Coordinates of C-alpha atoms in Angstrom, one line a residue:
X4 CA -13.9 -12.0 25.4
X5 CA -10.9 -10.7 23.7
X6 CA -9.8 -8.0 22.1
X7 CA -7.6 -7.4 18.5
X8 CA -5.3 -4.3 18.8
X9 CA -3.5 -3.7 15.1
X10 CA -1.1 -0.8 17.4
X11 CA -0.3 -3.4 20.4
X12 CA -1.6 -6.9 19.8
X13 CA -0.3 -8.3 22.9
X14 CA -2.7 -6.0 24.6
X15 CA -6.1 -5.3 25.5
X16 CA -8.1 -2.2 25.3
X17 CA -10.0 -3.0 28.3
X18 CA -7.0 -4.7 30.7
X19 CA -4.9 -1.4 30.1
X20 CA -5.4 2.3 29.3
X21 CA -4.3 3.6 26.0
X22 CA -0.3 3.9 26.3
X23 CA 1.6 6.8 25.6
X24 CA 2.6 5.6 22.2
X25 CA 3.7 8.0 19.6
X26 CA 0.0 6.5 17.8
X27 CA -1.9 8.2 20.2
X28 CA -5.4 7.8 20.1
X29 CA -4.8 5.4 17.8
X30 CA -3.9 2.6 20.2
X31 CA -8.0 2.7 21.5
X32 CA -8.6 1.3 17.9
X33 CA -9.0 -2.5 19.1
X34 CA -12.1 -4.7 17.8
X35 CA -14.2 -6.9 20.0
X36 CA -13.3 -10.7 19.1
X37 CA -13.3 -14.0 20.4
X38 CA -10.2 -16.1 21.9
X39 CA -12.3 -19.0 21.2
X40 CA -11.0 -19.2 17.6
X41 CA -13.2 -20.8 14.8
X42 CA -13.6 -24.6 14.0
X43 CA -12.2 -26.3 10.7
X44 CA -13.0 -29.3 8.8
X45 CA -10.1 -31.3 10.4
X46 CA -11.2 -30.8 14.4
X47 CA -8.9 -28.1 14.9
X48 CA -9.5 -24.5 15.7
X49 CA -7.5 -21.5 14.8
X50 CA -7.7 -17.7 15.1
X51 CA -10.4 -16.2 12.8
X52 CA -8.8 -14.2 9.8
X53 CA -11.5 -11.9 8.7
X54 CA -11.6 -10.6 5.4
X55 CA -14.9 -9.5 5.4
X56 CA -14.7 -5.6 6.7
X57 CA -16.0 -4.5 3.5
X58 CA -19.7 -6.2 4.4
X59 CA -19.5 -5.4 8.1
X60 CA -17.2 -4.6 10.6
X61 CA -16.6 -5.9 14.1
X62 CA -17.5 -3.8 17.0
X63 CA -14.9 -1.1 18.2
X64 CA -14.5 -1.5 21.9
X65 CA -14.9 2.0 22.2
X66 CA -18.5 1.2 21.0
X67 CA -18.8 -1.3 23.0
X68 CA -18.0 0.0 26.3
X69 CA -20.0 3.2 25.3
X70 CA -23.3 1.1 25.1
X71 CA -22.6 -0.6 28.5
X72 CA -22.5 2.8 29.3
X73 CA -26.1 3.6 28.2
X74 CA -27.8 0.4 28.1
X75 CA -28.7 1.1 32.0
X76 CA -30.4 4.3 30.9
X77 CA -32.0 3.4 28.0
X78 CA -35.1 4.6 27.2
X79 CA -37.5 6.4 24.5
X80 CA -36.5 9.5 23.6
X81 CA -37.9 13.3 23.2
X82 CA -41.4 12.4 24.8
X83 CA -40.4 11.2 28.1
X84 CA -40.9 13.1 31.3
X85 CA -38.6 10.8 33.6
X86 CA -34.8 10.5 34.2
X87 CA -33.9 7.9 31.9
X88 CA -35.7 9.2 28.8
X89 CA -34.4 12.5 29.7
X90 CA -30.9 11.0 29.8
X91 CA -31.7 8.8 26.3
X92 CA -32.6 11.9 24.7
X93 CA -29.6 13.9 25.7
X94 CA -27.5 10.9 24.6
X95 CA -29.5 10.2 21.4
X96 CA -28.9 14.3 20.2
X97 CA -25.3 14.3 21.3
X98 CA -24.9 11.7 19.4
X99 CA -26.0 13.6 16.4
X100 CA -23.5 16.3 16.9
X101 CA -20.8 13.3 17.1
X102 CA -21.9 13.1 13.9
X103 CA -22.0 16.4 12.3
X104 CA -18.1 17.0 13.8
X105 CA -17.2 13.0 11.9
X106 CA -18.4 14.4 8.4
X107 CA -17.4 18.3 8.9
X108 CA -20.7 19.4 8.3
X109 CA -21.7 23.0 7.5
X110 CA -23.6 24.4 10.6
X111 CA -27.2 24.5 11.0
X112 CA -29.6 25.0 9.8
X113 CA -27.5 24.9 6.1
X114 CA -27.3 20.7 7.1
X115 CA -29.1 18.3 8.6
X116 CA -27.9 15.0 10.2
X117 CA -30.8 12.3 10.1
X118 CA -30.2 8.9 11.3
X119 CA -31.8 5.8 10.0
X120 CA -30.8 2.3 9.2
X121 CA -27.8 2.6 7.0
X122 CA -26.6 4.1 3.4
X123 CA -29.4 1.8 1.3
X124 CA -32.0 3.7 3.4
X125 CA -30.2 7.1 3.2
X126 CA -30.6 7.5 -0.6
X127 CA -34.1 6.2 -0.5
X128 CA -34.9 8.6 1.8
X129 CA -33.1 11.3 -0.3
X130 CA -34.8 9.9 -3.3
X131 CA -38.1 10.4 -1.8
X132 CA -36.7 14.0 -0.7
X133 CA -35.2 15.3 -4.1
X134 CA -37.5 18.4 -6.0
X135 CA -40.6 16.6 -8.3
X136 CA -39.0 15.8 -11.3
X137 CA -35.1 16.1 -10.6
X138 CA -33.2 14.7 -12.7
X139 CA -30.7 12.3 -11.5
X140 CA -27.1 11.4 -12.4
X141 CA -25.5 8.0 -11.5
X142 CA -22.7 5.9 -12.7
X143 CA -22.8 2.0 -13.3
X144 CA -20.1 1.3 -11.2
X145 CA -22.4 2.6 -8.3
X146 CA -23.7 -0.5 -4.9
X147 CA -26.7 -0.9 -5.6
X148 CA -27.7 1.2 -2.6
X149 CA -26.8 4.2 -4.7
X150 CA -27.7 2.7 -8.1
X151 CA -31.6 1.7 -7.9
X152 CA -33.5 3.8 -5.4
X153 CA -33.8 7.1 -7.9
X154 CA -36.0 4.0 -9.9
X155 CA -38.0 2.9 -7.2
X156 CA -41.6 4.1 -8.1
X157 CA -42.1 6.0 -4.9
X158 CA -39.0 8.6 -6.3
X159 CA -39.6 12.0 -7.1
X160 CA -37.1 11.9 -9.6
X161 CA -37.4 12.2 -12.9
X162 CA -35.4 11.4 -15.7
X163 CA -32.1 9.1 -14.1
X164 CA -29.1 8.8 -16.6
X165 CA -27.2 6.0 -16.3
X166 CA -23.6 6.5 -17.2
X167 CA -21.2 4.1 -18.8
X168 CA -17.9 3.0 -16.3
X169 CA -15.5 5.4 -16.9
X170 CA -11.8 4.7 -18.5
X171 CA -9.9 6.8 -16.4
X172 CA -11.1 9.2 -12.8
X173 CA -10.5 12.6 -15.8
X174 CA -13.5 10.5 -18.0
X175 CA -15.3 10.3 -15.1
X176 CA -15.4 13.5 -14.4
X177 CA -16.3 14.9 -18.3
X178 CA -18.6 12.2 -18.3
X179 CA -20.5 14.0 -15.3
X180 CA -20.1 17.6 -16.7
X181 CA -21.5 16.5 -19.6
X182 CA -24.7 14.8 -18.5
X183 CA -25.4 17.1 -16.5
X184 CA -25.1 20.2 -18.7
X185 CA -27.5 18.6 -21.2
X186 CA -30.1 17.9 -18.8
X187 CA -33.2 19.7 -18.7
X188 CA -33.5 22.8 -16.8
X189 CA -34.2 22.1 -13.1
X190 CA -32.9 20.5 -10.3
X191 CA -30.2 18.2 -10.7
X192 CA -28.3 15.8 -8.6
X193 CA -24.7 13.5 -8.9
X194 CA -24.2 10.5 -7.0
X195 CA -20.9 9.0 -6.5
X196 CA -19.3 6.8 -4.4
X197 CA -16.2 7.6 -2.3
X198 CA -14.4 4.6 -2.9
X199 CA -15.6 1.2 -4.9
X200 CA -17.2 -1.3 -2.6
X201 CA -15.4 -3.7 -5.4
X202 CA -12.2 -2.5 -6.4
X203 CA -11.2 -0.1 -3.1
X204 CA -10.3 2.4 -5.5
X205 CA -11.1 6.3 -4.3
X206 CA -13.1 8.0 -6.5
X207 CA -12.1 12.1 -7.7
X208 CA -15.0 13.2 -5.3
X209 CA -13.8 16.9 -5.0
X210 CA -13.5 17.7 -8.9
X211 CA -17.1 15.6 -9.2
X212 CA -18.3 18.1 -7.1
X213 CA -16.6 21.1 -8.9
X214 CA -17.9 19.7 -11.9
X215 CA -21.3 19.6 -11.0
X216 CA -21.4 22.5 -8.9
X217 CA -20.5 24.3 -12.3
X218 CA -23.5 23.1 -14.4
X219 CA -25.7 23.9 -11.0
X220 CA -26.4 20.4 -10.1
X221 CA -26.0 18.8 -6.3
X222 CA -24.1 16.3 -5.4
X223 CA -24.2 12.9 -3.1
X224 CA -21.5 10.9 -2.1
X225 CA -21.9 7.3 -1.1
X226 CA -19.5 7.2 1.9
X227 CA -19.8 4.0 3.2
X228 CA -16.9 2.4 2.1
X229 CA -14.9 5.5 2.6
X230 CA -15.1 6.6 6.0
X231 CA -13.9 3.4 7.6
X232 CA -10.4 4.4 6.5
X233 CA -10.0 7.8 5.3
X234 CA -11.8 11.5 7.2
X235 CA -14.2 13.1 4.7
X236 CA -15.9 16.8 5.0
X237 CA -18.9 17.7 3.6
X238 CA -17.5 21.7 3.9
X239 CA -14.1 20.6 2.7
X240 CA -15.5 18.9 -0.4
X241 CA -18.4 20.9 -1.2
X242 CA -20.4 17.5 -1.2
X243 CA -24.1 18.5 -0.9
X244 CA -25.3 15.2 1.1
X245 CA -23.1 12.2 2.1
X246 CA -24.8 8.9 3.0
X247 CA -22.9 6.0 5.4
X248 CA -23.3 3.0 7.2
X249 CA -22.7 2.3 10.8
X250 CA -22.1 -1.3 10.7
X251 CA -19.4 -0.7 8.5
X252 CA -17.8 2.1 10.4
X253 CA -17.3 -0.3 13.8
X254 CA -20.9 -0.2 14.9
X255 CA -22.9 -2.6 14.2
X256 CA -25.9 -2.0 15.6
X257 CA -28.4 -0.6 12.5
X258 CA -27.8 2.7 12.4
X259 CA -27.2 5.2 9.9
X260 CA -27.1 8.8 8.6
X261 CA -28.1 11.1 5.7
X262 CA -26.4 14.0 6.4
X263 CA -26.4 17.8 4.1
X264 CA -28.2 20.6 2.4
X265 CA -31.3 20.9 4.4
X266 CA -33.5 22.7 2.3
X267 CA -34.9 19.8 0.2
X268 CA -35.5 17.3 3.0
X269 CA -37.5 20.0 5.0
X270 CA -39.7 20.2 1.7
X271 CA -40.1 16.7 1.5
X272 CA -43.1 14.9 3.1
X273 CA -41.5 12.6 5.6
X274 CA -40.4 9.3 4.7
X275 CA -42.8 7.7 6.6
X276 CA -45.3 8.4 8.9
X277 CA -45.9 8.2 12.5
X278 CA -45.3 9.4 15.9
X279 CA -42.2 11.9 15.8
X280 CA -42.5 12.9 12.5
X281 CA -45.8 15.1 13.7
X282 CA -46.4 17.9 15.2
X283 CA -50.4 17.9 15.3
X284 CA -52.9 15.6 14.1
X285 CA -56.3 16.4 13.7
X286 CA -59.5 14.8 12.4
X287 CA -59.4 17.1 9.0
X288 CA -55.2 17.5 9.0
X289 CA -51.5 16.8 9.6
X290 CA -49.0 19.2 10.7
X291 CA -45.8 17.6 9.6
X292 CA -42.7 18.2 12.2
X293 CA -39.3 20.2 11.1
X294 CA -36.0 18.4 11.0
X295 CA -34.7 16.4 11.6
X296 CA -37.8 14.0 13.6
X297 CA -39.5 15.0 10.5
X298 CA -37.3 12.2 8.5
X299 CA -37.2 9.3 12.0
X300 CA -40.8 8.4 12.1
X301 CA -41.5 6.1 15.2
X302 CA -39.0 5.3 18.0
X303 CA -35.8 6.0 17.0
X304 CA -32.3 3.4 17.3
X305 CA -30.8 4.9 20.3
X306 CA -28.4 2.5 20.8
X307 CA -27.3 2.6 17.4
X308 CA -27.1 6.3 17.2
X309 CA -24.6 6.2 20.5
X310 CA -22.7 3.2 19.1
X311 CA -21.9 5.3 16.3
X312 CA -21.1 8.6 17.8
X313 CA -19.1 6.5 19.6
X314 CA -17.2 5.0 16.6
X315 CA -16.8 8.8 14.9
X316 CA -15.7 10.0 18.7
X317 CA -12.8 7.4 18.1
X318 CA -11.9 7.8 14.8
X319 CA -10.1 11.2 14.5
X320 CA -8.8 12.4 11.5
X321 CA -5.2 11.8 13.1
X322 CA -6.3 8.7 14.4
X323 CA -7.4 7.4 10.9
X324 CA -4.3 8.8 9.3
X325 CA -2.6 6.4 11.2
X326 CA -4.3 3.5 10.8
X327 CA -4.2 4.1 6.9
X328 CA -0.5 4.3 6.8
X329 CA -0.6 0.6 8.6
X330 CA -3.5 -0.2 6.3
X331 CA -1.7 0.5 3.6
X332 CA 0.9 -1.5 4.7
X333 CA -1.1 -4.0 4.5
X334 CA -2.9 -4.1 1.4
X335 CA 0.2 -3.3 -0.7
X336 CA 1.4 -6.6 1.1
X337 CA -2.1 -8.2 0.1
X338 CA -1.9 -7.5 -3.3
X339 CA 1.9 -8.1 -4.0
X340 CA 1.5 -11.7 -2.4
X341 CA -2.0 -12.4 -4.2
X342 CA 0.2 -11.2 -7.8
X343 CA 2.5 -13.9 -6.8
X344 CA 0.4 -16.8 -6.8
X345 CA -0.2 -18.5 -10.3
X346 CA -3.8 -17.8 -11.9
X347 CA -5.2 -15.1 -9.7
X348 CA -6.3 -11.9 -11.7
X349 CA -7.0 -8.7 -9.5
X350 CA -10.2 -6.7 -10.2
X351 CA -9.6 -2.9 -11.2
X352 CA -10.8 -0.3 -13.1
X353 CA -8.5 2.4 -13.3
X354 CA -5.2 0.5 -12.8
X355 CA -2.8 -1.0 -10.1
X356 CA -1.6 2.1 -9.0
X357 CA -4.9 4.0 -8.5
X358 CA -5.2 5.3 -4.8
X359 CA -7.7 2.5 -2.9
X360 CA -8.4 1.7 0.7
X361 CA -8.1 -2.1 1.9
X362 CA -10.7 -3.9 -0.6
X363 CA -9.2 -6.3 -2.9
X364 CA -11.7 -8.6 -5.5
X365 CA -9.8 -11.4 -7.1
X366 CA -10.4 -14.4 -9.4
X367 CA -8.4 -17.8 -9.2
X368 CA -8.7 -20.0 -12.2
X369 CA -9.7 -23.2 -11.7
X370 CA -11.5 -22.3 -8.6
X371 CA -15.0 -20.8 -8.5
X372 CA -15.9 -18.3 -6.2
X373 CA -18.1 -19.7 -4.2
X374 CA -15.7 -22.9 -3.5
X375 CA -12.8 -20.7 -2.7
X376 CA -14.6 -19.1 -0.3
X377 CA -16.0 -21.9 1.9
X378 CA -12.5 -23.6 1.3
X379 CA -11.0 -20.8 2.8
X380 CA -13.2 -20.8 5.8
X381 CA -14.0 -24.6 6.6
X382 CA -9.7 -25.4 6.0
X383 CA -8.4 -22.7 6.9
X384 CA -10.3 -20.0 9.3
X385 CA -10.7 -17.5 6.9
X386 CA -14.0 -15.0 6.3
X387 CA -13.4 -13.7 2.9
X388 CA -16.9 -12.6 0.4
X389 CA -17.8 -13.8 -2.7
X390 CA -20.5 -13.2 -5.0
X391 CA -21.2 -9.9 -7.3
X392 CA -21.3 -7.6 -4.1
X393 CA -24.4 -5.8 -4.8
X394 CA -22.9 -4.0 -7.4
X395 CA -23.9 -6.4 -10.2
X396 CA -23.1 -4.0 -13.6
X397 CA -19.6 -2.8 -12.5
X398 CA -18.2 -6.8 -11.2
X399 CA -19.8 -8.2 -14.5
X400 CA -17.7 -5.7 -16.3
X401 CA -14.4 -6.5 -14.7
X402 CA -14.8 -10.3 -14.2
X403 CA -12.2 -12.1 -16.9
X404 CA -13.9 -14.3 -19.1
X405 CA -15.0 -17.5 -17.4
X406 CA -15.8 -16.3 -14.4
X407 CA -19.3 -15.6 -13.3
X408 CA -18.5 -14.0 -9.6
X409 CA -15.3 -12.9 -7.8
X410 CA -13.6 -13.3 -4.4
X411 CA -13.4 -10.1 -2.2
X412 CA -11.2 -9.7 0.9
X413 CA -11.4 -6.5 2.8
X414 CA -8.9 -5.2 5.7
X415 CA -9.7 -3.2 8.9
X416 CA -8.4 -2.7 13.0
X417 CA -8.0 -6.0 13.6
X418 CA -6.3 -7.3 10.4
X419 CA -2.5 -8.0 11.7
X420 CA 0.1 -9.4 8.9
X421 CA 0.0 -12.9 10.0
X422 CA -3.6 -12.6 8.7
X423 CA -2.1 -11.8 5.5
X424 CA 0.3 -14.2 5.1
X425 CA -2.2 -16.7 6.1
X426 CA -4.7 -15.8 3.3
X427 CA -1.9 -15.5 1.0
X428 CA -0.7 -19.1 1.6
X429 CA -4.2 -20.5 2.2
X430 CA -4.9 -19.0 -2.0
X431 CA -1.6 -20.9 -2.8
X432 CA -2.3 -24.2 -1.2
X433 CA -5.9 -24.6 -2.7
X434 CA -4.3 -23.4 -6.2
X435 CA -1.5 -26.0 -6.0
X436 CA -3.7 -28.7 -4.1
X437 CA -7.2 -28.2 -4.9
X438 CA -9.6 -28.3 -1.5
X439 CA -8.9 -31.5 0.6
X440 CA -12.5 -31.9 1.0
X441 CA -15.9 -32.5 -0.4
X442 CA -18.3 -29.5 -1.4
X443 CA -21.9 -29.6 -1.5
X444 CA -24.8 -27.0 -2.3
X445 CA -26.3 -26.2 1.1
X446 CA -29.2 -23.8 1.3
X447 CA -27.7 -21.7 -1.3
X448 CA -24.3 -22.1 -0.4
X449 CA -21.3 -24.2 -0.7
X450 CA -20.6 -26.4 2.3
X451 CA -18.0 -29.3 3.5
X452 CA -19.6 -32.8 2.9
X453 CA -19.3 -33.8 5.6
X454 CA -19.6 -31.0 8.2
X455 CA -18.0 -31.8 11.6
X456 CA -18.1 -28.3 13.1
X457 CA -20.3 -26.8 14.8
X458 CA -21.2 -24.0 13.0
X459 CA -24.4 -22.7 14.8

């Protein structure tokens, strides 16, 4: 096992100790990866080039090496008289004020921090947790994560407006004020996303929350695709609740949080029930627990709750500003060389120069989706995502005519230039050339016909 270091890439993270490189801190962010390389069509095999951050991100080694750390001590937590649970549970609630410090919370008991299973179960929790009735605002543009659970029939919410995609980040922002100053008396909640899971581009969070704050509405920001690359505060923006994923923040291993205001997820009943979430059970009643067990019903993900501490431990604020700057290196790179090649149109919605982290979503005439992608990855090594990215309304809206889905490529740690270039010149060669090989539906997906690797 290997690592990929984007400060030192002839180095490992686990063959040396971080050097005294003006980086810092920044030289522990290396990804877990294979030297094995991946097999292509022709026999060969090359170093995987993945594009795929965006879905889910390799495993820091950070993480990594702090689950080797625990996994000897694992055990249940917060009901366990012996050593190991008693470890577990010190681990599991350190691990939730890893947490708090990532996302700047406000201090207890004004916020809670409640793990569960990533940013899709966040907001259905929330959903569940919001006053009887509330009425909830939401753009189009939203994942569907953010879009759909205020509909789910189990919802407290009331009335949910939908709002149109917005021309510009100001429009946005009216379009908010406005919705929510002629909703009903009552409380009221935004959600918005940090930055698009489609586009990259960062969304005006801080005057969203001004904005709403002013009509006396709440606000919840979808983090996920934010926090990867860029600190965010719940104090420093005023954000009432921020939802993320920890697979997509370097640890993959099912974890997430629901993190702010505690006062309406204390009145909530729990989001499910179960051991942990009680505090007595009787024949004639149920005496629900306070936060946050009252929210992690059953045995909580310990592993995943270190793994992610351990990913928020690594990523400072200074340590993400200067991976962005190398990021952003990058991307501007990405998109210059993908403007260069002959029939590929860029997804965006409020313009080239609009501030975005690494996500790029890209048509090619003449080559679907779907074919480009498993082009890219049986000829050339290369993970890239295709499809409508769970955020159906907003791609639709920005696909050119004749297209029914979109490419997306998406940068992280262990994207290095030559990764670049090669996806760059991989786009160029199947434009010019057309794939060299056959393409046949496959369990619901494009495959080589035939396949000589082996895949599985």
């Amino acid at each position: 096992m290997t690592v990929v270091s984007p400060i030192h890439t002839a180095r490992s993270f686990r063959s040396a100790a971080p050097s005294a490189h003006p980086s810092g801190g920044a030289a522990e962010c290396t990804v877990v990866a294979s030297d094995e390389g991946v097999p292509l069509v022709t026999g060969e095999r090359v170093e995987y080039a993945n594009f795929d951050y965006a879905a889910s991100a390799p495993c820091l080694t950070p993480v990594a090496d702090a689950l080797a750390d625990a996994l000897p001590y694992y055990a249940s937590v917060h009901r366990g008289a012996g050593h190991h649970s008693q470890v577990s549970t010190d681990a599991y609630e350190r691990a939730r004020r890893s947490v708090a410090r990532f996302l700047g919370a406000r201090s207890e008991p004004a916020d809670a921090v409640v793990f569960v299973r990533g940013t899709t179960d966040a907001l259905n929790l929330l959903a569940r947790s919001v006053p009887e009735g509330c009425t909830v605002v939401v753009f189009e543009t939203e994942h569907h994560a953010a879009l759909l659970p205020w509909e789910h029939p189990a919802a407290r919410a009331g009335r949910v407006v939908r709002l149109p995609l917005p021309a510009t980040p100001e429009a946005a922002v009216e379009a908010a004020r406005t919705a929510l100053r002629e909703s009903p008396e009552g409380p009221r909640l935004l959600c918005v996303t940090a930055a698009s899971n489609v586009t990259g581009e960062i969304w005006p969070v801080g005057e969203l929350v001004a904005a709403a704050h002013a009509e006396g509405a709440r606000v919840v920001v979808d983090a996920a695709q934010y926090v990867p690359h860029l600190p965010f505060g719940l104090e420093e923006t005023g954000a009432d609740y921020v939802a993320l994923s920890a697979h997509k923040l370097y640890a993959p291993f099912g974890s997430g949080v629901l993190a702010g205001r505690a006062d309406w997820l204390r009145e909530a009943t729990p989001y499910l029930s179960g051991g942990g979430a009680t505090r007595l059970v009787t024949e004639h009643e149920v005496v629900w627990n306070d936060l946050p067990a009252r929210h992690e019903a059953g045995s909580p993900n310990v592993l995943g709750a270190v793994a992610l501490a351990a990913a928020c431990d690594t990523l400072t604020p200074d340590v993400q500003g200067l991976l962005h700057i190398r990021e952003s290196a990058l991307l501007e790179r990405l998109r210059a060389g993908l403007a260069d090649v002959e029939g590929v149109t860029e997804l965006t919605l409020w313009g080239d120069e609009h501030p975005r982290v690494g996500i790029v979503s890209f048509t090619v005439d003449g080559l679907p989706a779907d074919l480009l992608a498993a082009a890219l990855s049986a000829e050339h090594g290369i993970g890239v995502r295709d499809g409508l990215f769970c955020a159906h309304p907003l791609t639709r809206h920005l696909l050119p005519e004749g297209h029914a889905q979109a490419v997306r490529a998406s940068l992280g740690i262990g994207t290095t230039p030559e990764h670049v270039d090669r996806l760059v010149g991989a786009i160029a060669d199947l434009v010019a050339h057309g794939p060299a090989w056959e393409y046949a539906d496959c369990d619901g997906r494009l495959a080589p016909v035939p396949d000589p690797r082996n895949v599985l």
